[in-house]
PDB file of C-alpha atoms in Angstrom:
ATOM      1  CA  MET K   1     -30.211  50.924 -34.560  1.00 34.00           C
ATOM      2  CA  THR K   2     -29.689  47.272 -35.422  1.00 37.00           C
ATOM      3  CA  ILE K   3     -26.301  45.885 -36.334  1.00 39.00           C
ATOM      4  CA  GLU K   4     -26.548  43.339 -39.140  1.00 40.00           C
ATOM      5  CA  ALA K   5     -25.879  39.805 -38.002  1.00 45.00           C
ATOM      6  CA  ASP K   6     -23.694  38.955 -41.014  1.00 64.00           C
ATOM      7  CA  ILE K   7     -21.268  41.807 -40.504  1.00 81.00           C
ATOM      8  CA  ASN K   8     -17.562  41.036 -40.651  1.00 89.00           C
ATOM      9  CA  TRP K   9     -16.053  41.543 -37.199  1.00 96.00           C
ATOM     10  CA  PRO K  10     -12.246  41.761 -37.553  1.00 96.00           C
ATOM     11  CA  ASN K  11     -11.832  41.832 -33.767  1.00 97.00           C
ATOM     12  CA  HIS K  12     -13.282  38.302 -33.409  1.00 97.00           C
ATOM     13  CA  VAL K  13     -10.297  36.406 -34.837  1.00 96.00           C
ATOM     14  CA  GLY K  14      -8.710  35.593 -31.487  1.00 96.00           C
ATOM     15  CA  ALA K  15     -12.029  34.682 -29.871  1.00 97.00           C
ATOM     16  CA  TRP K  16     -12.889  32.276 -32.696  1.00 97.00           C
ATOM     17  CA  ARG K  17      -9.481  30.641 -32.426  1.00 96.00           C
ATOM     18  CA  GLU K  18      -9.903  30.054 -28.704  1.00 96.00           C
ATOM     19  CA  TRP K  19     -13.522  28.904 -29.054  1.00 97.00           C
ATOM     20  CA  ARG K  20     -12.804  26.369 -31.799  1.00 96.00           C
ATOM     21  CA  THR K  21      -9.771  25.051 -29.992  1.00 96.00           C
ATOM     22  CA  ALA K  22     -11.987  24.410 -26.982  1.00 96.00           C
ATOM     23  CA  MET K  23     -14.646  22.737 -29.156  1.00 94.00           C
ATOM     24  CA  ASN K  24     -12.054  20.344 -30.527  1.00 92.00           C
ATOM     25  CA  SER K  25     -10.714  19.469 -27.081  1.00 91.00           C
ATOM     26  CA  THR K  26     -11.713  16.381 -25.136  1.00 87.00           C
ATOM     27  CA  ARG K  27     -13.795  18.396 -22.681  1.00 88.00           C
ATOM     28  CA  MET K  28     -15.608  21.607 -23.616  1.00 93.00           C
ATOM     29  CA  HIS K  29     -16.120  23.988 -20.694  1.00 95.00           C
ATOM     30  CA  HIS K  30     -19.817  24.544 -19.960  1.00 96.00           C
ATOM     31  CA  GLY K  31     -19.683  28.248 -19.002  1.00 97.00           C
ATOM     32  CA  TRP K  32     -18.244  31.157 -20.992  1.00 98.00           C
ATOM     33  CA  ILE K  33     -18.104  34.919 -20.383  1.00 98.00           C
ATOM     34  CA  LEU K  34     -17.921  37.048 -23.537  1.00 98.00           C
ATOM     35  CA  ALA K  35     -16.362  40.253 -22.226  1.00 98.00           C
ATOM     36  CA  GLY K  36     -15.708  43.612 -23.853  1.00 96.00           C
ATOM     37  CA  LYS K  37     -17.231  47.046 -24.182  1.00 93.00           C
ATOM     38  CA  SER K  38     -20.601  47.476 -25.841  1.00 93.00           C
ATOM     39  CA  GLY K  39     -20.705  47.531 -29.635  1.00 94.00           C
ATOM     40  CA  LEU K  40     -18.036  44.902 -30.358  1.00 97.00           C
ATOM     41  CA  GLY K  41     -20.303  42.216 -31.810  1.00 96.00           C
ATOM     42  CA  LYS K  42     -20.346  39.899 -28.806  1.00 97.00           C
ATOM     43  CA  HIS K  43     -24.019  39.017 -29.344  1.00 96.00           C
ATOM     44  CA  ASP K  44     -23.361  38.099 -32.977  1.00 96.00           C
ATOM     45  CA  PHE K  45     -20.449  35.936 -31.867  1.00 97.00           C
ATOM     46  CA  ALA K  46     -22.590  34.233 -29.225  1.00 98.00           C
ATOM     47  CA  LEU K  47     -25.284  33.302 -31.749  1.00 97.00           C
ATOM     48  CA  ASP K  48     -22.796  32.007 -34.318  1.00 96.00           C
ATOM     49  CA  ALA K  49     -20.762  30.117 -31.701  1.00 97.00           C
ATOM     50  CA  ALA K  50     -23.936  28.570 -30.283  1.00 97.00           C
ATOM     51  CA  ARG K  51     -24.944  27.352 -33.742  1.00 96.00           C
ATOM     52  CA  GLU K  52     -21.560  25.734 -34.245  1.00 96.00           C
ATOM     53  CA  LEU K  53     -21.835  24.013 -30.886  1.00 96.00           C
ATOM     54  CA  VAL K  54     -25.343  22.567 -31.293  1.00 96.00           C
ATOM     55  CA  ALA K  55     -24.869  21.469 -34.905  1.00 94.00           C
ATOM     56  CA  GLU K  56     -24.334  17.736 -35.334  1.00 93.00           C
ATOM     57  CA  GLU K  57     -23.509  15.771 -38.464  1.00 91.00           C
ATOM     58  CA  GLY K  58     -26.556  14.330 -40.157  1.00 93.00           C
ATOM     59  CA  ILE K  59     -29.035  16.575 -38.315  1.00 94.00           C
ATOM     60  CA  PRO K  60     -30.500  19.407 -40.438  1.00 93.00           C
ATOM     61  CA  GLN K  61     -30.247  22.788 -38.740  1.00 93.00           C
ATOM     62  CA  PRO K  62     -32.899  25.542 -39.080  1.00 93.00           C
ATOM     63  CA  LYS K  63     -31.833  28.853 -40.613  1.00 89.00           C
ATOM     64  CA  GLY K  64     -34.026  30.941 -38.316  1.00 89.00           C
ATOM     65  CA  ASP K  65     -34.547  30.634 -34.577  1.00 92.00           C
ATOM     66  CA  HIS K  66     -32.992  27.460 -33.211  1.00 96.00           C
ATOM     67  CA  PRO K  67     -35.004  25.411 -30.674  1.00 96.00           C
ATOM     68  CA  ASP K  68     -31.822  24.476 -28.802  1.00 97.00           C
ATOM     69  CA  ILE K  69     -30.519  28.043 -28.447  1.00 97.00           C
ATOM     70  CA  ILE K  70     -32.215  29.965 -25.628  1.00 97.00           C
ATOM     71  CA  VAL K  71     -31.613  33.725 -25.466  1.00 97.00           C
ATOM     72  CA  LEU K  72     -32.323  35.637 -22.258  1.00 96.00           C
ATOM     73  CA  THR K  73     -32.396  39.403 -22.668  1.00 95.00           C
ATOM     74  CA  TYR K  74     -34.581  42.328 -21.600  1.00 92.00           C
ATOM     75  CA  GLY K  75     -38.260  41.401 -21.487  1.00 88.00           C
ATOM     76  CA  ALA K  76     -41.352  43.583 -21.416  1.00 86.00           C
ATOM     77  CA  LYS K  77     -41.361  46.215 -18.656  1.00 85.00           C
ATOM     78  CA  ASN K  78     -44.681  45.152 -17.117  1.00 85.00           C
ATOM     79  CA  ASP K  79     -47.902  43.283 -17.849  1.00 85.00           C
ATOM     80  CA  LYS K  80     -49.248  46.108 -20.022  1.00 88.00           C
ATOM     81  CA  GLU K  81     -46.110  46.103 -22.167  1.00 83.00           C
ATOM     82  CA  ALA K  82     -46.191  42.287 -22.275  1.00 83.00           C
ATOM     83  CA  ARG K  83     -49.708  42.451 -23.756  1.00 86.00           C
ATOM     84  CA  ALA K  84     -48.484  44.927 -26.352  1.00 82.00           C
ATOM     85  CA  GLN K  85     -45.625  42.574 -27.181  1.00 80.00           C
ATOM     86  CA  ALA K  86     -48.031  39.645 -27.526  1.00 84.00           C
ATOM     87  CA  ASP K  87     -50.173  41.734 -29.896  1.00 84.00           C
ATOM     88  CA  GLY K  88     -47.167  42.536 -32.068  1.00 84.00           C
ATOM     89  CA  LYS K  89     -47.128  46.194 -31.042  1.00 86.00           C
ATOM     90  CA  LYS K  90     -44.215  48.341 -29.899  1.00 85.00           C
ATOM     91  CA  PHE K  91     -43.468  47.801 -26.219  1.00 83.00           C
ATOM     92  CA  GLU K  92     -41.145  49.187 -23.564  1.00 83.00           C
ATOM     93  CA  LEU K  93     -38.356  46.980 -22.286  1.00 86.00           C
ATOM     94  CA  ALA K  94     -37.466  46.298 -18.674  1.00 87.00           C
ATOM     95  CA  ARG K  95     -34.114  47.601 -17.484  1.00 85.00           C
ATOM     96  CA  SER K  96     -32.899  44.241 -16.172  1.00 91.00           C
ATOM     97  CA  ILE K  97     -33.134  40.507 -16.772  1.00 95.00           C
ATOM     98  CA  ARG K  98     -35.475  39.125 -14.146  1.00 95.00           C
ATOM     99  CA  VAL K  99     -35.484  36.013 -12.028  1.00 96.00           C
ATOM    100  CA  ASP K 100     -38.705  34.706 -13.571  1.00 94.00           C
ATOM    101  CA  GLN K 101     -36.970  34.646 -16.956  1.00 95.00           C
ATOM    102  CA  VAL K 102     -34.137  32.549 -15.532  1.00 97.00           C
ATOM    103  CA  ARG K 103     -36.561  30.169 -13.845  1.00 96.00           C
ATOM    104  CA  ALA K 104     -38.548  29.737 -17.072  1.00 95.00           C
ATOM    105  CA  MET K 105     -35.296  28.877 -18.837  1.00 96.00           C
ATOM    106  CA  GLN K 106     -34.411  26.364 -16.125  1.00 96.00           C
ATOM    107  CA  LYS K 107     -37.732  24.575 -16.637  1.00 95.00           C
ATOM    108  CA  ARG K 108     -36.804  24.094 -20.281  1.00 94.00           C
ATOM    109  CA  LEU K 109     -33.519  22.533 -19.205  1.00 94.00           C
ATOM    110  CA  ASN K 110     -35.460  19.714 -17.539  1.00 93.00           C
ATOM    111  CA  THR K 111     -36.232  18.334 -21.006  1.00 93.00           C
ATOM    112  CA  ARG K 112     -33.842  16.977 -23.612  1.00 93.00           C
ATOM    113  CA  PRO K 113     -32.605  19.192 -26.463  1.00 94.00           C
ATOM    114  CA  THR K 114     -34.958  19.190 -29.436  1.00 94.00           C
ATOM    115  CA  LEU K 115     -32.653  18.309 -32.343  1.00 95.00           C
ATOM    116  CA  GLY K 116     -29.353  16.942 -31.045  1.00 92.00           C
ATOM    117  CA  SER K 117     -27.541  16.337 -27.786  1.00 94.00           C
ATOM    118  CA  ARG K 118     -26.506  19.925 -27.023  1.00 95.00           C
ATOM    119  CA  ARG K 119     -28.248  23.109 -25.946  1.00 97.00           C
ATOM    120  CA  VAL K 120     -26.904  26.659 -25.461  1.00 98.00           C
ATOM    121  CA  VAL K 121     -28.228  29.409 -23.186  1.00 98.00           C
ATOM    122  CA  ILE K 122     -27.194  32.971 -24.086  1.00 98.00           C
ATOM    123  CA  VAL K 123     -27.656  35.684 -21.443  1.00 98.00           C
ATOM    124  CA  ASP K 124     -27.241  39.180 -22.871  1.00 96.00           C
ATOM    125  CA  PRO K 125     -26.323  41.387 -21.105  1.00 95.00           C
ATOM    126  CA  ALA K 126     -25.505  39.190 -18.134  1.00 97.00           C
ATOM    127  CA  ASP K 127     -24.317  42.190 -16.102  1.00 94.00           C
ATOM    128  CA  ASP K 128     -27.889  43.509 -16.097  1.00 94.00           C
ATOM    129  CA  MET K 129     -29.412  40.533 -14.286  1.00 96.00           C
ATOM    130  CA  GLU K 130     -31.270  41.147 -11.051  1.00 94.00           C
ATOM    131  CA  VAL K 131     -29.411  39.813  -8.009  1.00 95.00           C
ATOM    132  CA  SER K 132     -32.022  37.094  -7.593  1.00 97.00           C
ATOM    133  CA  ALA K 133     -31.670  36.201 -11.280  1.00 97.00           C
ATOM    134  CA  SER K 134     -27.894  35.926 -10.889  1.00 97.00           C
ATOM    135  CA  ASN K 135     -28.286  33.654  -7.878  1.00 97.00           C
ATOM    136  CA  ALA K 136     -30.741  31.465  -9.775  1.00 97.00           C
ATOM    137  CA  LEU K 137     -28.418  31.228 -12.780  1.00 97.00           C
ATOM    138  CA  LEU K 138     -25.542  30.313 -10.493  1.00 97.00           C
ATOM    139  CA  LYS K 139     -27.342  27.103  -9.530  1.00 95.00           C
ATOM    140  CA  SER K 140     -27.455  26.039 -13.178  1.00 96.00           C
ATOM    141  CA  LEU K 141     -23.773  26.891 -13.627  1.00 96.00           C
ATOM    142  CA  GLU K 142     -22.886  24.833 -10.552  1.00 95.00           C
ATOM    143  CA  GLU K 143     -24.795  21.770 -11.787  1.00 92.00           C
ATOM    144  CA  PRO K 144     -25.289  22.156 -15.546  1.00 92.00           C
ATOM    145  CA  PRO K 145     -27.522  19.593 -17.230  1.00 92.00           C
ATOM    146  CA  GLN K 146     -25.752  17.216 -19.581  1.00 92.00           C
ATOM    147  CA  GLY K 147     -25.066  18.871 -22.935  1.00 94.00           C
ATOM    148  CA  THR K 148     -25.984  22.387 -21.753  1.00 97.00           C
ATOM    149  CA  PHE K 149     -23.621  25.328 -22.258  1.00 98.00           C
ATOM    150  CA  PHE K 150     -23.894  28.949 -21.119  1.00 98.00           C
ATOM    151  CA  LEU K 151     -22.649  32.054 -22.944  1.00 98.00           C
ATOM    152  CA  LEU K 152     -22.809  35.201 -20.785  1.00 98.00           C
ATOM    153  CA  VAL K 153     -22.433  38.392 -22.816  1.00 98.00           C
ATOM    154  CA  THR K 154     -21.159  41.197 -20.609  1.00 97.00           C
ATOM    155  CA  HIS K 155     -19.961  44.766 -21.086  1.00 94.00           C
ATOM    156  CA  ARG K 156     -18.891  45.077 -17.426  1.00 92.00           C
ATOM    157  CA  PRO K 157     -17.708  41.668 -16.146  1.00 93.00           C
ATOM    158  CA  ALA K 158     -16.874  43.105 -12.715  1.00 93.00           C
ATOM    159  CA  ARG K 159     -20.639  43.419 -12.112  1.00 93.00           C
ATOM    160  CA  LEU K 160     -21.096  39.660 -12.330  1.00 96.00           C
ATOM    161  CA  LEU K 161     -21.104  37.654  -9.110  1.00 96.00           C
ATOM    162  CA  PRO K 162     -17.581  36.430  -8.300  1.00 96.00           C
ATOM    163  CA  THR K 163     -19.024  32.924  -8.007  1.00 97.00           C
ATOM    164  CA  ILE K 164     -20.344  33.183 -11.572  1.00 97.00           C
ATOM    165  CA  ARG K 165     -17.016  34.470 -12.897  1.00 96.00           C
ATOM    166  CA  SER K 166     -15.154  31.632 -11.185  1.00 96.00           C
ATOM    167  CA  ARG K 167     -17.247  29.016 -13.004  1.00 96.00           C
ATOM    168  CA  CYS K 168     -16.720  30.403 -16.501  1.00 97.00           C
ATOM    169  CA  ARG K 169     -13.937  30.808 -19.017  1.00 97.00           C
ATOM    170  CA  ILE K 170     -13.497  34.328 -20.350  1.00 96.00           C
ATOM    171  CA  LEU K 171     -13.325  35.284 -24.011  1.00 97.00           C
ATOM    172  CA  ARG K 172     -12.167  38.896 -24.365  1.00 96.00           C
ATOM    173  CA  PHE K 173     -13.102  41.046 -27.338  1.00 98.00           C
ATOM    174  CA  PRO K 174     -10.676  43.874 -28.195  1.00 97.00           C
ATOM    175  CA  ILE K 175     -11.810  47.288 -29.375  1.00 96.00           C
ATOM    176  CA  LEU K 176     -11.661  48.106 -33.063  1.00 96.00           C
ATOM    177  CA  THR K 177      -9.053  50.338 -34.675  1.00 95.00           C
ATOM    178  CA  SER K 178     -10.009  53.581 -36.395  1.00 91.00           C
ATOM    179  CA  GLY K 179      -9.247  51.996 -39.766  1.00 92.00           C
ATOM    180  CA  GLN K 180     -11.470  49.017 -39.018  1.00 94.00           C
ATOM    181  CA  LEU K 181     -14.295  51.295 -37.877  1.00 92.00           C
ATOM    182  CA  GLU K 182     -13.988  53.381 -41.039  1.00 89.00           C
ATOM    183  CA  THR K 183     -14.232  50.273 -43.246  1.00 90.00           C
ATOM    184  CA  MET K 184     -17.184  48.912 -41.276  1.00 90.00           C
ATOM    185  CA  LEU K 185     -19.077  52.201 -41.413  1.00 88.00           C
ATOM    186  CA  GLU K 186     -18.585  52.375 -45.172  1.00 85.00           C
ATOM    187  CA  SER K 187     -19.854  48.786 -45.465  1.00 85.00           C
ATOM    188  CA  SER K 188     -22.925  49.797 -43.452  1.00 80.00           C
ATOM    189  CA  GLY K 189     -23.964  52.265 -46.126  1.00 77.00           C
ATOM    190  CA  ILE K 190     -22.194  55.379 -44.833  1.00 69.00           C
ATOM    191  CA  ALA K 191     -20.430  55.843 -48.133  1.00 52.00           C
ATOM    192  CA  GLU K 192     -18.236  58.876 -47.558  1.00 55.00           C
ATOM    193  CA  THR K 193     -15.729  59.409 -44.785  1.00 55.00           C
ATOM    194  CA  GLY K 194     -16.571  63.028 -44.093  1.00 61.00           C
ATOM    195  CA  ALA K 195     -16.092  65.142 -40.989  1.00 63.00           C
ATOM    196  CA  GLY K 196     -19.152  63.616 -39.352  1.00 63.00           C
ATOM    197  CA  THR K 197     -17.910  60.054 -39.862  1.00 73.00           C
ATOM    198  CA  LEU K 198     -14.424  60.898 -38.609  1.00 77.00           C
ATOM    199  CA  ALA K 199     -15.923  62.545 -35.527  1.00 74.00           C
ATOM    200  CA  ALA K 200     -18.050  59.453 -34.929  1.00 79.00           C
ATOM    201  CA  ILE K 201     -15.008  57.186 -35.173  1.00 85.00           C
ATOM    202  CA  ARG K 202     -12.993  59.290 -32.752  1.00 81.00           C
ATOM    203  CA  ALA K 203     -15.793  59.554 -30.202  1.00 82.00           C
ATOM    204  CA  ALA K 204     -16.724  55.858 -30.412  1.00 88.00           C
ATOM    205  CA  GLU K 205     -13.458  54.802 -28.750  1.00 88.00           C
ATOM    206  CA  GLY K 206     -13.238  51.507 -30.620  1.00 93.00           C
ATOM    207  CA  SER K 207     -16.930  50.533 -30.484  1.00 94.00           C
ATOM    208  CA  TYR K 208     -18.650  49.913 -33.833  1.00 94.00           C
ATOM    209  CA  GLY K 209     -22.079  50.097 -32.230  1.00 91.00           C
ATOM    210  CA  ALA K 210     -21.320  53.558 -30.836  1.00 89.00           C
ATOM    211  CA  ALA K 211     -19.694  54.762 -34.080  1.00 89.00           C
ATOM    212  CA  LEU K 212     -22.717  53.655 -36.102  1.00 87.00           C
ATOM    213  CA  ARG K 213     -25.138  55.407 -33.730  1.00 85.00           C
ATOM    214  CA  PHE K 214     -23.091  58.620 -33.806  1.00 85.00           C
ATOM    215  CA  ALA K 215     -22.776  58.577 -37.604  1.00 83.00           C
ATOM    216  CA  GLU K 216     -26.450  57.762 -38.222  1.00 82.00           C
ATOM    217  CA  GLN K 217     -27.532  60.547 -35.873  1.00 84.00           C
ATOM    218  CA  GLU K 218     -25.177  63.034 -37.602  1.00 82.00           C
ATOM    219  CA  LEU K 219     -23.743  64.177 -34.293  1.00 85.00           C
ATOM    220  CA  ALA K 220     -20.622  65.960 -35.538  1.00 82.00           C
ATOM    221  CA  PRO K 221     -22.123  69.485 -35.016  1.00 88.00           C
ATOM    222  CA  ILE K 222     -23.272  68.436 -31.543  1.00 90.00           C
ATOM    223  CA  GLY K 223     -19.774  67.177 -30.814  1.00 88.00           C
ATOM    224  CA  ASP K 224     -18.395  70.618 -31.682  1.00 88.00           C
ATOM    225  CA  VAL K 225     -20.838  72.297 -29.272  1.00 92.00           C
ATOM    226  CA  VAL K 226     -20.056  69.780 -26.522  1.00 92.00           C
ATOM    227  CA  THR K 227     -16.340  70.468 -26.941  1.00 90.00           C
ATOM    228  CA  GLY K 228     -16.974  74.198 -26.767  1.00 92.00           C
ATOM    229  CA  LEU K 229     -18.990  73.887 -23.564  1.00 94.00           C
ATOM    230  CA  LEU K 230     -16.185  71.855 -22.000  1.00 92.00           C
ATOM    231  CA  THR K 231     -13.364  74.169 -23.046  1.00 90.00           C
ATOM    232  CA  VAL K 232     -14.744  77.722 -22.928  1.00 90.00           C
ATOM    233  CA  GLY K 233     -17.906  77.395 -20.847  1.00 91.00           C
ATOM    234  CA  ASP K 234     -21.194  79.114 -21.618  1.00 93.00           C
ATOM    235  CA  PRO K 235     -21.480  82.517 -19.891  1.00 90.00           C
ATOM    236  CA  THR K 236     -24.294  83.718 -22.180  1.00 91.00           C
ATOM    237  CA  MET K 237     -26.150  80.374 -22.440  1.00 92.00           C
ATOM    238  CA  ALA K 238     -25.685  80.530 -26.220  1.00 94.00           C
ATOM    239  CA  GLY K 239     -23.926  77.159 -26.209  1.00 94.00           C
ATOM    240  CA  ARG K 240     -26.705  75.432 -24.321  1.00 93.00           C
ATOM    241  CA  ALA K 241     -29.301  77.012 -26.600  1.00 94.00           C
ATOM    242  CA  GLU K 242     -27.418  75.721 -29.651  1.00 95.00           C
ATOM    243  CA  LEU K 243     -27.138  72.270 -28.095  1.00 94.00           C
ATOM    244  CA  SER K 244     -30.886  72.233 -27.561  1.00 92.00           C
ATOM    245  CA  ARG K 245     -31.516  73.352 -31.150  1.00 93.00           C
ATOM    246  CA  LEU K 246     -29.247  70.648 -32.604  1.00 93.00           C
ATOM    247  CA  ILE K 247     -30.702  67.869 -30.477  1.00 91.00           C
ATOM    248  CA  GLY K 248     -34.204  68.948 -31.457  1.00 89.00           C
ATOM    249  CA  PRO K 249     -37.395  69.506 -29.426  1.00 85.00           C
ATOM    250  CA  ARG K 250     -38.817  66.068 -30.266  1.00 83.00           C
ATOM    251  CA  ALA K 251     -35.703  63.935 -30.043  1.00 85.00           C
ATOM    252  CA  ASP K 252     -36.461  60.297 -29.324  1.00 82.00           C
ATOM    253  CA  ARG K 253     -34.730  58.148 -26.725  1.00 79.00           C
ATOM    254  CA  ALA K 254     -32.234  56.749 -29.232  1.00 80.00           C
ATOM    255  CA  ARG K 255     -31.003  60.227 -30.168  1.00 86.00           C
ATOM    256  CA  LEU K 256     -30.780  61.381 -26.558  1.00 86.00           C
ATOM    257  CA  GLN K 257     -28.857  58.246 -25.627  1.00 84.00           C
ATOM    258  CA  ALA K 258     -26.458  58.818 -28.518  1.00 86.00           C
ATOM    259  CA  VAL K 259     -25.924  62.437 -27.414  1.00 90.00           C
ATOM    260  CA  MET K 260     -25.143  61.334 -23.859  1.00 89.00           C
ATOM    261  CA  GLU K 261     -22.758  58.623 -25.062  1.00 88.00           C
ATOM    262  CA  LEU K 262     -21.022  61.130 -27.339  1.00 89.00           C
ATOM    263  CA  SER K 263     -20.716  63.623 -24.482  1.00 92.00           C
ATOM    264  CA  GLN K 264     -19.242  60.967 -22.195  1.00 91.00           C
ATOM    265  CA  SER K 265     -16.696  59.989 -24.858  1.00 88.00           C
ATOM    266  CA  ILE K 266     -15.582  63.586 -25.458  1.00 90.00           C
ATOM    267  CA  VAL K 267     -15.288  64.232 -21.704  1.00 93.00           C
ATOM    268  CA  ALA K 268     -13.252  61.044 -21.229  1.00 90.00           C
ATOM    269  CA  ASP K 269     -10.938  61.962 -24.117  1.00 86.00           C
ATOM    270  CA  LEU K 270     -10.314  65.451 -22.713  1.00 89.00           C
ATOM    271  CA  ALA K 271      -9.661  64.024 -19.242  1.00 92.00           C
ATOM    272  CA  ARG K 272      -6.992  61.724 -20.684  1.00 89.00           C
ATOM    273  CA  THR K 273      -5.237  64.429 -22.669  1.00 88.00           C
ATOM    274  CA  THR K 274      -5.417  67.572 -20.518  1.00 88.00           C
ATOM    275  CA  GLY K 275      -2.307  68.668 -18.667  1.00 88.00           C
ATOM    276  CA  ASN K 276      -4.361  70.651 -16.158  1.00 87.00           C
ATOM    277  CA  ALA K 277      -4.818  68.550 -13.009  1.00 90.00           C
ATOM    278  CA  ALA K 278      -7.719  70.674 -11.744  1.00 89.00           C
ATOM    279  CA  GLN K 279      -9.544  70.410 -15.035  1.00 88.00           C
ATOM    280  CA  ARG K 280      -8.909  66.662 -15.155  1.00 92.00           C
ATOM    281  CA  GLY K 281     -10.616  66.341 -11.783  1.00 93.00           C
ATOM    282  CA  ALA K 282     -13.574  68.408 -12.979  1.00 92.00           C
ATOM    283  CA  LEU K 283     -13.848  66.307 -16.140  1.00 95.00           C
ATOM    284  CA  ILE K 284     -13.820  63.074 -14.155  1.00 95.00           C
ATOM    285  CA  GLU K 285     -16.632  64.429 -11.971  1.00 95.00           C
ATOM    286  CA  THR K 286     -18.552  65.491 -15.067  1.00 95.00           C
ATOM    287  CA  HIS K 287     -18.161  62.053 -16.646  1.00 95.00           C
ATOM    288  CA  ALA K 288     -19.538  60.401 -13.509  1.00 94.00           C
ATOM    289  CA  ALA K 289     -22.458  62.861 -13.450  1.00 94.00           C
ATOM    290  CA  LEU K 290     -23.256  62.141 -17.116  1.00 93.00           C
ATOM    291  CA  VAL K 291     -23.264  58.388 -16.451  1.00 90.00           C
ATOM    292  CA  THR K 292     -25.679  58.952 -13.559  1.00 91.00           C
ATOM    293  CA  LEU K 293     -27.850  61.227 -15.697  1.00 89.00           C
ATOM    294  CA  ALA K 294     -28.030  58.604 -18.450  1.00 86.00           C
ATOM    295  CA  ALA K 295     -29.318  56.095 -15.904  1.00 80.00           C
ATOM    296  CA  GLN K 296     -31.868  58.595 -14.591  1.00 80.00           C
ATOM    297  CA  ALA K 297     -33.035  59.807 -18.001  1.00 74.00           C
ATOM    298  CA  PRO K 298     -36.201  57.646 -18.124  1.00 66.00           C
ATOM    299  CA  ASN K 299     -37.374  59.380 -14.948  1.00 62.00           C
ATOM    300  CA  TYR K 300     -37.368  62.776 -16.674  1.00 60.00           C
ATOM    301  CA  ASN K 301     -40.744  61.810 -18.199  1.00 60.00           C
ATOM    302  CA  PHE K 302     -39.081  62.265 -21.568  1.00 57.00           C
ATOM    303  CA  ASP K 303     -38.832  66.056 -21.193  1.00 74.00           C
ATOM    304  CA  THR K 304     -36.269  66.714 -23.924  1.00 81.00           C
ATOM    305  CA  GLY K 305     -35.754  70.349 -22.988  1.00 82.00           C
ATOM    306  CA  LEU K 306     -35.062  69.610 -19.321  1.00 84.00           C
ATOM    307  CA  LEU K 307     -32.672  66.791 -20.144  1.00 86.00           C
ATOM    308  CA  THR K 308     -30.809  68.850 -22.755  1.00 89.00           C
ATOM    309  CA  LEU K 309     -30.385  71.736 -20.333  1.00 90.00           C
ATOM    310  CA  GLU K 310     -29.008  69.381 -17.677  1.00 91.00           C
ATOM    311  CA  ILE K 311     -26.502  67.890 -20.131  1.00 93.00           C
ATOM    312  CA  GLY K 312     -25.328  71.340 -21.199  1.00 94.00           C
ATOM    313  CA  THR K 313     -25.025  72.596 -17.616  1.00 93.00           C
ATOM    314  CA  LEU K 314     -22.938  69.599 -16.562  1.00 94.00           C
ATOM    315  CA  LEU K 315     -20.618  70.114 -19.536  1.00 95.00           C
ATOM    316  CA  MET K 316     -20.033  73.849 -19.089  1.00 93.00           C
ATOM    317  CA  ARG K 317     -19.239  73.431 -15.395  1.00 90.00           C
ATOM    318  CA  ALA K 318     -16.142  71.433 -16.345  1.00 91.00           C
ATOM    319  CA  ALA K 319     -14.708  74.297 -18.428  1.00 90.00           C
ATOM    320  CA  PRO K 320     -11.691  76.178 -16.988  1.00 84.00           C
ATOM    321  CA  ALA K 321     -13.629  79.404 -17.442  1.00 61.00           C
ATOM    322  CA  SER K 322     -16.262  78.078 -15.044  1.00 59.00           C
ATOM    323  CA  ASP K 323     -13.877  77.441 -12.122  1.00 49.00           C
ATOM    324  CA  HIS K 324     -15.019  80.551 -10.307  1.00 45.00           C
ATOM    325  CA  ALA K 325     -18.650  79.509 -10.476  1.00 44.00           C
ATOM    326  CA  HIS K 326     -18.250  76.527  -8.171  1.00 44.00           C
ATOM    327  CA  GLY K 327     -15.260  77.311  -6.047  1.00 42.00           C
TER     328      GLY K 327
END
């Protein structure tokens, strides 16, 4: 799923106000953290803000890639995937931003900007840098080259080095309201606000990226099964069988990720609203287990059946009817 770059982000109003105020000040801070949960358009903001910053009167600006805007994100997983990337083929991404990427960027900073006097480095997501990459970036933040600015996109700012956080200003991006999500989904081509769209909005918890994934994957029936597993359990395994059927035997990684995100959202919502302290504890444990499972999913060798069964088993264990099964 790709979010269109020209989408209207109603939650960016405050960030734009603060950014443009800083641009018009006598001294623009060189380091910025763009913080907020995933799916709030922080990458779009970073690109647009970078273009505003590097643009100078009288200097034509390219409409496509800008030579003075450097974007660091996930690269190819290994040399084999890098060759596939170079050949224009599909390739698997690494799970972190590596130190060699930061060092390659730093070499570019030894030269002057191509068009004007300013250059912007965007790191997205900055909270997925290797430790060595973070330490290398810190050196550039401590002694930034003249005219160089850094925008660090992060979903979990607490994972950044404290020394990095202390050298940056923070722009916070609020979650979207249900009404805003509904309007944005309709603008994305999801014309009708049916049960599936409403379920996607509720489960997305303010994230447009999540709501769009849930709606595109038509996960409302899966959401119903997930809720059933969490509330009544699955003594006959019928619920887990139905979950497996709905997910599909050949589900790709995007669908499995969406299912796990949806499950986490439903578990979190139930944990917030239940009046049963014991169940709340079980739901919190289940949420943590689902987060761990999502991180481990690539190691399942893409066995959809095994992964689906594990998701279903984790969910049903949190049901009150399952208390006896685990003490």
